Amino acid sequence: MENVSPSPVPKFGVAVFLLKDKTVLLGRRRSSIGHNTFALPGGHLEFGESFEECADREVEEATGLLIEKIKFLTVTNNVFYKEGKPVHAVIIFMLAAVSAHPQQLPQNIEPDKCDSWDWYDWNNLPQPLFGPLEKLVGAFDPFPSEKI
Ligand code: 8DG
Ligand code: MG
């Protein structure tokens, strides 16, 4: 059979700003894209999923946390290189809060993907941030003026 490689297509990612008071949940990535940078919980959109369902699933898979009040925030278009090959990712950023009951603490359920999950002060974020997140935070405040 002829060796035809499929044309690359953009992927869709969902990343979640999980907010608690003036802090946001971040973890240091172990994945090859953005290795050792701090990023939001998230992952790829699965076929047929809504953005809210993807946010809910990815946060629970990575941290065990149950979330609520999930809202669309913004979208960014990112083209970068992974091992010399271009990757095109459209990232849908969502906003959410940890469900109030029961008292929940983040667990590191995917230690191959992340060092640990911790709450960081929005005004004192850890460095370096994952590129697509860094691009966003300079120009953006995810905290709503009224409580979500
Ligand atoms: P999967 O199991 O769903 O395939 O993926 P994952 O291993 O959980 O995916 P990921 O690399 O954490 O994230 C999915 C895509 O979203 C990836 O192309 C990188 C991109 N992305 C950003 N910003 C952020 C962010 O702050 N956090 C996360 N997790 N991903 C982000 O552009
Ligand atoms: Mg993930």
Tab-separated table of C-alpha atoms and ligand atoms in Angstrom:
chain	number	residue	atom	x	y	z
A	1	MET	CA	0.000	0.000	0.000
A	2	GLU	CA	1.137	3.513	-0.773
A	3	ASN	CA	2.665	5.229	2.250
A	4	VAL	CA	0.460	8.333	2.544
A	5	SER	CA	0.676	10.319	5.759
A	6	PRO	CA	-2.531	12.183	6.625
A	7	SER	CA	-2.488	15.983	6.502
A	8	PRO	CA	-2.013	17.452	9.955
A	9	VAL	CA	-5.152	18.981	11.466
A	10	PRO	CA	-5.607	21.358	14.404
A	11	LYS	CA	-6.467	19.770	17.755
A	12	PHE	CA	-8.838	21.183	20.334
A	13	GLY	CA	-7.735	21.455	23.945
A	14	VAL	CA	-9.709	22.577	26.984
A	15	ALA	CA	-7.898	24.169	29.937
A	16	VAL	CA	-9.646	25.168	33.161
A	17	PHE	CA	-9.065	28.166	35.404
A	18	LEU	CA	-10.169	26.629	38.687
A	19	LEU	CA	-10.525	29.533	41.084
A	20	LYS	CA	-10.550	29.635	44.880
A	21	ASP	CA	-10.519	33.092	46.521
A	22	LYS	CA	-7.678	34.872	44.658
A	23	THR	CA	-5.855	31.620	43.829
A	24	VAL	CA	-5.772	29.347	40.805
A	25	LEU	CA	-4.915	25.625	40.562
A	26	LEU	CA	-1.713	24.886	38.628
A	27	GLY	CA	0.518	21.874	38.156
A	28	ARG	CA	4.030	21.508	36.742
A	29	ARG	CA	3.866	19.510	33.516
A	30	ARG	CA	5.827	16.326	32.914
A	31	SER	CA	4.552	15.957	29.310
A	32	SER	CA	6.982	16.669	26.468
A	33	ILE	CA	5.005	19.745	25.381
A	34	GLY	CA	5.757	22.417	27.964
A	35	HIS	CA	7.903	20.118	30.131
A	36	ASN	CA	8.498	21.616	33.618
A	37	THR	CA	6.183	24.580	33.043
A	38	PHE	CA	3.159	25.379	35.201
A	39	ALA	CA	-0.222	24.819	33.528
A	40	LEU	CA	-3.921	24.581	34.221
A	41	PRO	CA	-5.633	21.198	34.362
A	42	GLY	CA	-6.972	20.257	30.937
A	43	GLY	CA	-6.732	17.982	27.950
A	44	HIS	CA	-8.090	17.205	24.538
A	45	LEU	CA	-11.726	17.490	23.561
A	46	GLU	CA	-13.201	14.066	22.826
A	47	PHE	CA	-15.613	13.410	19.985
A	48	GLY	CA	-19.138	14.586	20.874
A	49	GLU	CA	-18.183	16.281	24.145
A	50	SER	CA	-19.300	19.766	25.177
A	51	PHE	CA	-16.607	22.163	26.477
A	52	GLU	CA	-18.178	21.897	29.942
A	53	GLU	CA	-18.150	18.073	29.875
A	54	CYS	CA	-14.519	18.061	28.776
A	55	ALA	CA	-13.544	20.512	31.543
A	56	ASP	CA	-15.387	18.439	34.139
A	57	ARG	CA	-13.825	15.143	32.948
A	58	GLU	CA	-10.256	16.426	32.568
A	59	VAL	CA	-10.200	18.113	35.983
A	60	GLU	CA	-11.556	14.996	37.695
A	61	GLU	CA	-9.151	12.672	35.797
A	62	ALA	CA	-6.122	14.759	36.761
A	63	THR	CA	-6.999	15.999	40.263
A	64	GLY	CA	-10.018	14.051	41.542
A	65	LEU	CA	-11.802	17.359	42.123
A	66	LEU	CA	-15.495	17.753	41.344
A	67	ILE	CA	-16.244	21.160	39.862
A	68	GLU	CA	-19.253	23.396	39.271
A	69	LYS	CA	-20.239	26.752	37.728
A	70	ILE	CA	-18.296	25.869	34.571
A	71	LYS	CA	-18.294	28.747	32.086
A	72	PHE	CA	-16.616	29.585	28.799
A	73	LEU	CA	-13.895	32.200	29.200
A	74	THR	CA	-11.916	32.659	25.992
A	75	VAL	CA	-10.152	30.831	23.183
A	76	THR	CA	-6.591	31.043	21.853
A	77	ASN	CA	-4.963	29.778	18.687
A	78	ASN	CA	-1.522	28.211	19.256
A	79	VAL	CA	1.033	26.881	16.784
A	80	PHE	CA	4.217	25.406	18.221
A	81	TYR	CA	6.794	22.719	17.514
A	82	LYS	CA	7.037	19.304	19.183
A	83	GLU	CA	10.172	17.341	18.295
A	84	GLY	CA	10.541	19.424	15.115
A	85	LYS	CA	6.951	18.896	13.955
A	86	PRO	CA	4.346	21.661	13.981
A	87	VAL	CA	1.429	21.261	16.370
A	88	HIS	CA	-1.653	23.424	16.012
A	89	ALA	CA	-3.890	23.583	19.080
A	90	VAL	CA	-7.011	25.672	19.541
A	91	ILE	CA	-7.369	26.031	23.297
A	92	ILE	CA	-10.709	26.696	24.892
A	93	PHE	CA	-10.221	28.240	28.335
A	94	MET	CA	-12.991	27.634	30.858
A	95	LEU	CA	-13.659	29.029	34.306
A	96	ALA	CA	-14.917	26.893	37.203
A	97	ALA	CA	-15.126	26.551	40.970
A	98	VAL	CA	-14.540	23.486	43.138
A	99	SER	CA	-17.859	22.012	44.269
A	100	ALA	CA	-18.530	23.164	47.796
A	101	HIS	CA	-19.310	19.754	49.268
A	102	PRO	CA	-17.605	17.690	50.431
A	103	GLN	CA	-14.367	19.447	51.429
A	104	GLN	CA	-12.052	18.576	48.526
A	105	LEU	CA	-8.281	18.567	48.130
A	106	PRO	CA	-6.515	18.122	44.777
A	107	GLN	CA	-4.783	14.760	44.298
A	108	ASN	CA	-2.121	14.042	41.711
A	109	ILE	CA	-3.878	11.198	39.891
A	110	GLU	CA	-1.676	11.281	36.764
A	111	PRO	CA	1.868	11.555	38.211
A	112	ASP	CA	3.316	10.728	34.769
A	113	LYS	CA	1.773	13.989	33.464
A	114	CYS	CA	2.171	16.368	36.415
A	115	ASP	CA	4.467	16.856	39.464
A	116	SER	CA	1.711	18.066	41.814
A	117	TRP	CA	-1.349	20.333	41.970
A	118	ASP	CA	-1.305	23.418	44.170
A	119	TRP	CA	-3.216	26.663	44.643
A	120	TYR	CA	-1.192	29.731	43.577
A	121	ASP	CA	-1.866	33.395	44.263
A	122	TRP	CA	-2.945	35.093	41.022
A	123	ASN	CA	-0.667	38.034	41.860
A	124	ASN	CA	2.343	35.789	42.461
A	125	LEU	CA	2.212	33.017	39.860
A	126	PRO	CA	5.014	30.425	39.660
A	127	GLN	CA	7.470	30.530	36.755
A	128	PRO	CA	7.807	29.477	34.064
A	129	LEU	CA	4.173	29.262	32.992
A	130	PHE	CA	3.208	27.062	30.046
A	131	GLY	CA	3.546	29.197	26.855
A	132	PRO	CA	-0.135	29.430	25.856
A	133	LEU	CA	-1.047	30.306	29.454
A	134	GLU	CA	1.746	32.892	29.769
A	135	LYS	CA	0.462	34.562	26.591
A	136	LEU	CA	-2.967	34.864	28.175
A	137	VAL	CA	-2.263	35.943	31.747
A	138	GLY	CA	-0.449	39.163	30.862
A	139	ALA	CA	-3.534	40.515	29.153
A	140	PHE	CA	-6.222	38.891	31.205
A	141	ASP	CA	-7.836	38.585	34.629
A	142	PRO	CA	-9.962	35.436	35.001
A	143	PHE	CA	-11.477	36.580	38.291
A	144	PRO	CA	-15.014	37.818	37.822
A	145	SER	CA	-15.903	41.084	39.530
A	146	GLU	CA	-18.800	39.393	41.310
A	147	LYS	CA	-18.402	35.947	42.919
A	148	ILE	CA	-19.128	33.034	40.530
B	1	8DG	P1	-5.424	13.841	26.601
B	1	8DG	O1	-5.121	12.740	27.569
B	1	8DG	O2	-6.789	14.428	26.726
B	1	8DG	O3	-5.052	13.582	25.163
B	1	8DG	O4	-4.463	14.978	26.897
B	1	8DG	P2	-3.661	15.540	28.117
B	1	8DG	O5	-2.339	14.882	28.251
B	1	8DG	O6	-4.512	15.605	29.321
B	1	8DG	O7	-3.475	16.982	27.471
B	1	8DG	P3	-2.598	18.214	27.810
B	1	8DG	O8	-1.291	18.069	27.136
B	1	8DG	O9	-2.598	18.485	29.277
B	1	8DG	O10	-3.446	19.446	27.150
B	1	8DG	C1	-4.150	19.433	25.966
B	1	8DG	C2	-3.760	20.516	25.026
B	1	8DG	O11	-4.028	21.798	25.561
B	1	8DG	C3	-2.284	20.486	24.663
B	1	8DG	O12	-2.194	20.708	23.251
B	1	8DG	C4	-1.711	21.650	25.382
B	1	8DG	C5	-2.883	22.617	25.462
B	1	8DG	N1	-2.845	23.581	26.561
B	1	8DG	C6	-2.632	24.935	26.435
B	1	8DG	N2	-2.645	25.525	27.641
B	1	8DG	C7	-2.885	24.551	28.549
B	1	8DG	C8	-2.943	24.563	29.948
B	1	8DG	O13	-2.817	25.584	30.628
B	1	8DG	N3	-3.156	23.341	30.532
B	1	8DG	C9	-3.301	22.186	29.801
B	1	8DG	N4	-3.516	21.031	30.441
B	1	8DG	N5	-3.237	22.149	28.471
B	1	8DG	C10	-3.016	23.311	27.858
B	1	8DG	O14	-2.432	25.478	25.354
B	2	MG	MG	-4.947	16.358	31.002
